[in-house]
Short mmCIF file of C-alpha atoms in Angstrom, two decimals:
data_model
loop_
_atom_site.label_atom_id
_atom_site.label_comp_id
_atom_site.label_asym_id
_atom_site.label_seq_id
_atom_site.Cartn_x
_atom_site.Cartn_y
_atom_site.Cartn_z
CA MET A 1468 109.67 105.42 109.20
CA ARG A 1469 106.20 105.01 110.67
CA LEU A 1470 103.41 106.06 108.35
CA VAL A 1471 99.79 106.30 109.48
CA VAL A 1472 97.06 106.20 106.86
CA THR A 1473 93.47 107.14 107.69
CA GLY A 1474 90.89 104.53 106.74
CA ARG A 1475 91.07 100.75 106.50
CA GLU A 1476 89.05 99.56 103.51
CA GLY A 1477 89.78 102.14 100.81
CA GLN A 1478 91.56 101.13 97.62
CA VAL A 1479 94.64 103.26 98.27
CA VAL A 1480 94.77 102.26 101.94
CA ARG A 1481 94.76 98.56 101.15
CA SER A 1482 97.29 99.09 98.36
CA LEU A 1483 99.56 101.01 100.72
CA VAL A 1484 99.44 98.26 103.34
CA GLU A 1485 100.25 95.63 100.72
CA ARG A 1486 103.07 97.61 99.11
CA ALA A 1487 104.63 98.38 102.52
CA HIS A 1488 105.72 94.75 102.79
CA THR A 1489 108.31 95.40 100.07
CA HIS A 1490 109.87 98.31 102.00
CA PRO A 1491 112.11 97.15 104.87
CA GLY A 1492 112.06 99.55 107.78
CA LEU A 1493 108.65 100.96 106.88
CA ASP A 1494 105.78 100.57 109.33
CA VAL A 1495 102.35 101.38 107.89
CA VAL A 1496 99.47 101.65 110.37
CA ALA A 1497 95.90 101.94 109.04
CA LEU A 1498 93.54 103.75 111.40
CA GLY A 1499 89.80 103.75 110.83
CA ARG A 1500 86.49 103.69 112.61
CA PRO A 1501 85.74 103.59 115.47
CA GLU A 1502 89.23 104.57 116.71
CA LEU A 1503 89.51 107.34 114.12
CA ASP A 1504 86.29 108.68 112.64
CA LEU A 1505 86.38 111.80 110.47
CA ALA A 1506 82.73 112.48 111.31
CA LYS A 1507 83.70 112.57 115.01
CA PRO A 1508 86.51 115.14 115.31
CA GLY A 1509 87.22 114.24 118.93
CA THR A 1510 88.59 110.83 117.88
CA ILE A 1511 91.20 112.12 115.44
CA ALA A 1512 93.96 113.72 117.53
CA PRO A 1513 94.00 111.02 120.25
CA ALA A 1514 94.22 108.23 117.65
CA LEU A 1515 97.13 109.85 115.81
CA THR A 1516 98.93 110.91 118.98
CA ALA A 1517 98.82 107.36 120.34
CA VAL A 1518 100.65 106.01 117.29
CA ARG A 1519 103.15 108.90 116.91
CA PRO A 1520 103.71 108.65 113.14
CA ASP A 1521 106.53 110.28 111.22
CA LEU A 1522 104.07 111.08 108.43
CA VAL A 1523 100.28 110.95 108.00
CA VAL A 1524 98.46 109.93 104.80
CA SER A 1525 94.97 111.38 104.78
CA ALA A 1526 93.10 108.85 102.62
CA ALA A 1527 89.76 108.30 104.39
CA ALA A 1528 86.91 110.08 102.63
CA TYR A 1529 83.23 110.17 101.79
CA THR A 1530 83.29 108.82 98.22
CA ALA A 1531 79.62 108.21 97.33
CA VAL A 1532 79.54 110.81 94.55
CA ASP A 1533 75.82 110.70 93.78
CA GLN A 1534 74.69 110.15 97.37
CA ALA A 1535 76.62 113.25 98.40
CA GLU A 1536 74.04 115.34 96.55
CA ASP A 1537 71.53 114.24 99.19
CA GLU A 1538 73.99 114.32 102.12
CA PRO A 1539 76.01 117.51 101.63
CA ASP A 1540 76.47 118.16 105.35
CA LEU A 1541 77.94 114.70 105.91
CA ALA A 1542 80.16 114.94 102.82
CA PHE A 1543 81.56 118.30 103.92
CA SER A 1544 82.01 117.19 107.53
CA ILE A 1545 84.15 114.24 106.42
CA ASN A 1546 85.89 115.48 103.26
CA GLY A 1547 86.23 119.09 104.37
CA ALA A 1548 86.39 119.58 108.13
CA GLY A 1549 87.49 116.00 108.84
CA ALA A 1550 90.47 116.28 106.51
CA GLY A 1551 91.42 119.55 108.19
CA HIS A 1552 91.32 117.95 111.63
CA VAL A 1553 93.64 115.17 110.44
CA ALA A 1554 96.11 117.71 109.07
CA ALA A 1555 95.95 119.78 112.26
CA ALA A 1556 96.54 116.74 114.46
CA ALA A 1557 99.53 115.79 112.29
CA ALA A 1558 100.93 119.31 112.63
CA ARG A 1559 100.67 119.16 116.43
CA ILE A 1560 102.87 116.06 116.54
CA GLY A 1561 105.29 117.49 113.97
CA ALA A 1562 104.31 115.22 111.08
CA PRO A 1563 103.79 116.22 107.43
CA VAL A 1564 100.50 115.17 105.83
CA ILE A 1565 99.87 113.70 102.37
CA HIS A 1566 96.22 114.28 101.50
CA LEU A 1567 94.39 112.59 98.63
CA SER A 1568 92.05 114.69 96.53
CA THR A 1569 90.30 114.28 93.19
CA ASP A 1570 89.97 115.37 89.56
CA TYR A 1571 86.36 116.27 90.43
CA VAL A 1572 87.53 119.62 91.80
CA PHE A 1573 87.50 120.77 88.13
CA ASN A 1574 84.38 121.52 86.10
CA GLY A 1575 85.64 119.70 83.00
CA ASN A 1576 85.20 122.60 80.60
CA GLY A 1577 88.92 123.12 80.03
CA GLU A 1578 90.93 122.06 76.99
CA GLY A 1579 93.72 119.55 77.45
CA ALA A 1580 95.07 118.27 80.76
CA TYR A 1581 94.55 120.35 83.89
CA THR A 1582 97.63 121.61 85.72
CA GLU A 1583 97.93 122.61 89.35
CA ASP A 1584 97.70 126.27 88.28
CA ASP A 1585 94.22 125.84 86.78
CA GLU A 1586 91.36 127.21 88.87
CA PRO A 1587 89.15 124.54 90.48
CA ALA A 1588 85.40 124.86 89.92
CA PRO A 1589 83.65 121.67 91.08
CA ARG A 1590 80.26 120.73 89.63
CA SER A 1591 79.17 118.36 92.39
CA VAL A 1592 78.83 118.30 96.16
CA TYR A 1593 81.50 115.62 96.28
CA GLY A 1594 83.94 117.74 94.28
CA ALA A 1595 83.17 120.83 96.36
CA SER A 1596 83.66 118.90 99.61
CA LYS A 1597 87.04 117.60 98.43
CA LEU A 1598 88.10 121.12 97.45
CA ALA A 1599 87.06 122.29 100.92
CA GLY A 1600 89.29 119.55 102.29
CA GLU A 1601 92.24 120.79 100.24
CA HIS A 1602 91.82 124.27 101.73
CA ALA A 1603 91.38 122.91 105.26
CA VAL A 1604 94.51 120.76 104.98
CA ALA A 1605 96.62 123.60 103.59
CA ASN A 1606 95.46 125.97 106.34
CA ALA A 1607 95.99 123.45 109.14
CA ASN A 1608 99.43 122.08 108.25
CA PRO A 1609 102.03 124.00 106.21
CA ARG A 1610 103.93 120.75 105.59
CA HIS A 1611 101.39 119.21 103.23
CA LEU A 1612 101.24 117.43 99.91
CA ILE A 1613 97.80 117.43 98.30
CA LEU A 1614 97.70 114.74 95.62
CA ARG A 1615 94.82 114.91 93.15
CA THR A 1616 94.19 111.60 91.46
CA ALA A 1617 91.54 110.20 89.13
CA TRP A 1618 89.58 107.12 88.01
CA VAL A 1619 91.16 104.88 90.65
CA TYR A 1620 90.90 101.10 90.30
CA SER A 1621 92.39 98.10 92.09
CA PRO A 1622 91.54 94.53 93.17
CA PHE A 1623 89.85 96.03 96.24
CA GLY A 1624 86.47 97.57 97.01
CA ARG A 1625 84.17 98.93 94.32
CA ASN A 1626 85.62 100.32 91.12
CA PHE A 1627 85.09 100.47 87.36
CA VAL A 1628 87.35 97.53 86.47
CA LYS A 1629 85.55 95.18 88.85
CA THR A 1630 82.15 96.42 87.66
CA MET A 1631 82.96 95.78 84.00
CA LEU A 1632 84.24 92.26 84.70
CA LYS A 1633 81.14 91.47 86.74
CA LEU A 1634 78.72 92.79 84.10
CA ALA A 1635 80.49 90.87 81.33
CA VAL A 1636 79.63 87.57 83.00
CA ASP A 1637 75.92 87.98 82.20
CA ARG A 1638 75.79 90.48 79.32
CA ASP A 1639 76.72 90.41 75.67
CA GLU A 1640 76.87 94.22 75.44
CA ILE A 1641 77.53 96.98 77.96
CA ALA A 1642 76.63 100.63 77.32
CA VAL A 1643 79.34 103.01 78.56
CA VAL A 1644 79.71 106.80 78.41
CA ALA A 1645 82.10 107.94 75.66
CA ASP A 1646 82.18 111.72 76.20
CA GLN A 1647 83.97 111.90 79.56
CA TRP A 1648 87.78 111.81 79.42
CA GLY A 1649 90.38 111.18 82.09
CA ASN A 1650 93.37 109.17 83.34
CA PRO A 1651 92.68 105.69 84.72
CA THR A 1652 94.92 105.23 87.75
CA SER A 1653 95.92 102.07 89.60
CA ALA A 1654 95.69 102.38 93.38
CA PHE A 1655 98.98 100.47 93.51
CA ASP A 1656 100.63 103.21 91.45
CA VAL A 1657 99.19 105.83 93.81
CA ALA A 1658 100.51 103.85 96.78
CA ASP A 1659 103.97 103.54 95.22
CA ALA A 1660 104.07 107.30 94.56
CA ILE A 1661 102.96 108.06 98.10
CA LEU A 1662 105.67 105.84 99.55
CA HIS A 1663 108.25 107.43 97.24
CA SER A 1664 107.25 110.98 98.22
CA ALA A 1665 107.03 110.00 101.90
CA ALA A 1666 110.60 108.74 101.79
CA THR A 1667 111.65 112.01 100.16
CA LEU A 1668 110.02 114.04 102.93
CA HIS A 1669 111.40 111.80 105.67
CA GLY A 1670 114.92 112.13 104.31
CA ASN A 1671 114.72 115.87 103.67
CA MET A 1672 113.51 117.86 106.66
CA GLY A 1673 114.11 121.06 104.71
CA PHE A 1674 111.86 120.03 101.82
CA ALA A 1675 110.59 123.25 100.26
CA SER A 1676 108.10 122.12 97.63
CA PHE A 1677 104.99 121.41 99.67
CA GLY A 1678 101.68 122.11 97.95
CA VAL A 1679 99.29 120.66 95.38
CA TYR A 1680 100.28 117.96 92.87
CA HIS A 1681 98.48 115.88 90.28
CA LEU A 1682 99.10 112.15 90.42
CA ALA A 1683 97.43 109.92 87.83
CA GLY A 1684 98.13 107.15 85.38
CA THR A 1685 100.05 107.95 82.20
CA GLY A 1686 97.81 108.14 79.15
CA GLU A 1687 94.21 109.15 78.68
CA THR A 1688 90.96 107.63 77.48
CA ASN A 1689 87.21 107.92 77.86
CA TRP A 1690 85.05 105.57 79.95
CA SER A 1691 84.03 103.45 76.97
CA GLY A 1692 87.63 103.13 75.83
CA PHE A 1693 88.59 102.15 79.36
CA ALA A 1694 85.83 99.53 79.43
CA ARG A 1695 86.76 98.16 76.01
CA HIS A 1696 90.39 97.71 77.03
CA ILE A 1697 89.40 96.03 80.31
CA LEU A 1698 87.19 93.53 78.54
CA ASP A 1699 89.60 92.85 75.69
CA THR A 1700 92.32 92.22 78.26
CA SER A 1701 90.00 89.94 80.21
CA GLN A 1702 89.24 87.95 77.07
CA ALA A 1703 92.94 87.58 76.26
CA LEU A 1704 93.49 86.23 79.77
CA GLY A 1705 90.62 83.75 79.54
CA GLY A 1706 88.09 85.88 81.41
CA PRO A 1707 84.61 87.21 80.56
CA HIS A 1708 84.07 89.52 77.60
CA ALA A 1709 81.31 91.72 76.24
CA ALA A 1710 80.96 94.26 73.47
CA VAL A 1711 80.96 97.93 74.50
CA LYS A 1712 78.38 100.36 73.13
CA ASP A 1713 79.29 104.05 73.18
CA ILE A 1714 76.67 106.33 74.72
CA SER A 1715 76.64 109.99 75.77
CA THR A 1716 76.40 111.45 79.25
CA SER A 1717 72.84 112.54 78.46
CA ASP A 1718 71.96 108.88 77.83
CA TYR A 1719 73.09 107.94 81.33
CA PRO A 1720 71.98 110.73 83.69
CA THR A 1721 73.36 110.72 87.23
CA LYS A 1722 72.42 112.79 90.26
CA ALA A 1723 75.88 114.38 90.45
CA GLN A 1724 77.38 116.07 87.41
CA ARG A 1725 80.72 114.65 86.23
CA PRO A 1726 83.40 116.68 84.44
CA ALA A 1727 83.57 115.95 80.71
CA ASN A 1728 87.33 116.48 80.82
CA SER A 1729 89.20 115.59 83.98
CA ARG A 1730 92.57 114.80 82.45
CA LEU A 1731 95.42 115.70 84.81
CA SER A 1732 98.94 116.78 83.91
CA THR A 1733 101.46 115.09 86.21
CA ALA A 1734 104.51 117.02 84.98
CA LYS A 1735 104.94 118.86 88.28
CA PHE A 1736 105.06 115.68 90.36
CA THR A 1737 107.54 114.13 87.93
CA SER A 1738 109.74 117.23 88.04
CA VAL A 1739 109.85 117.47 91.84
CA PHE A 1740 109.87 113.79 92.83
CA GLY A 1741 111.43 112.20 89.74
CA ARG A 1742 108.66 109.64 89.37
CA THR A 1743 106.01 109.05 86.69
CA ALA A 1744 103.16 106.56 86.99
CA PRO A 1745 103.21 103.70 84.46
CA ASP A 1746 100.93 103.65 81.42
CA TRP A 1747 97.42 102.90 82.65
CA ARG A 1748 97.06 99.96 80.26
CA MET A 1749 99.99 98.09 81.79
CA SER A 1750 98.84 98.70 85.35
CA MET A 1751 95.27 97.72 84.44
CA LYS A 1752 96.42 94.44 82.89
CA GLU A 1753 98.02 93.36 86.14
CA VAL A 1754 94.88 94.22 88.13
CA VAL A 1755 92.65 92.30 85.68
CA ARG A 1756 95.03 89.33 85.82
CA ARG A 1757 94.89 89.34 89.61
CA LEU A 1758 91.09 89.62 89.75
CA LEU A 1759 90.65 86.72 87.32
CA THR A 1760 93.12 84.59 89.26
CA GLU A 1761 91.32 85.29 92.52
CA LYS A 1762 87.98 84.44 90.93
CA ARG A 1763 89.29 81.09 89.68
CA ARG A 1764 90.60 80.25 93.14
CA GLU A 1765 87.12 80.82 94.59
CA ARG A 1766 85.58 78.17 92.33
#
C-alpha cells in the first residue's frame, strides 16, 4: 500500500513516517511545500497524481490558533478550501482520504465527552476553518474518514509537553490553566490509528462506514493536570521539574477563545475499527523519556 500524507514537518506526519518503518509493504510518502502547497490549489492535483497513492492522509494545516484571528482568509484557504482540494484530487485518482480535524470545532459548553452526533459550534477562526475543511472534504470525496483529535503532543515540533519541559529548566513554578478539559493525545497513537484504519480501507473496498470519527487519547484531564503529570514524570526520569500553579482562563487571556470542555468520546472509532488509543499517561511517559534522552545526547 502506498500512502501519501500532506505536509512534512507536522507532528502526525513525522510520527506516520517513523511508524511506517514497522509495517512491511507500506510506503509512506510525505508531500509538502513547494511541491504541494494548500495555499496554491494548482499544486495539489499534480503532486498527488504523480505519486499515485492508494490512500491520502490530509494532515497539512494552518495551526497557529491565535494568529488565525488576524489571518482568517489564509486560515480558511488552507484549512477549508485547501483540504477540499486534497480530497477532490484523491477522489479523481480513486483514493480514499483520511482528514485530520480538531476538538476546536466544538464550543466547549457541553457536558461530558462530545460524540460525533453533537453539533459543532467553533469559537475561533481556527476552529471554524477546520470545520469548513470537514465540509469541503466530505463534499469532495465520498470515501472519507474525518478524524477529530485533540491536545496532540510528540517529540516533534512545538507542543505542550516540550514547552513544559523547557520552562521547567529555568522556573520553580509554572502557572497553567485549570478550567479547560480535554484528552491529551500522542501523535504516535494518532499515526498508529491512521495506519490501522488505512489497512482496513485498503483491504475492504466495500467499506461502508465512511464519515466523522473522534480519535483521542484514553482518559481526560485539564491543562494544569497535564502539566503536573509531565513534570512529575520528568522528575522521576531524572529530568527538570517545577511546581504547577492552577490559574483560570481569565488569568491567561488569549486572542482566540478555547473551549472549556473539548473532551471527545472515541466509542464510535473503537466500535468500527476495533482499536482504542492507550491511556494518555502511558503514551506521554514514553514521549517524555525520549525527549530527555535526546536532550542528554546533545550535551
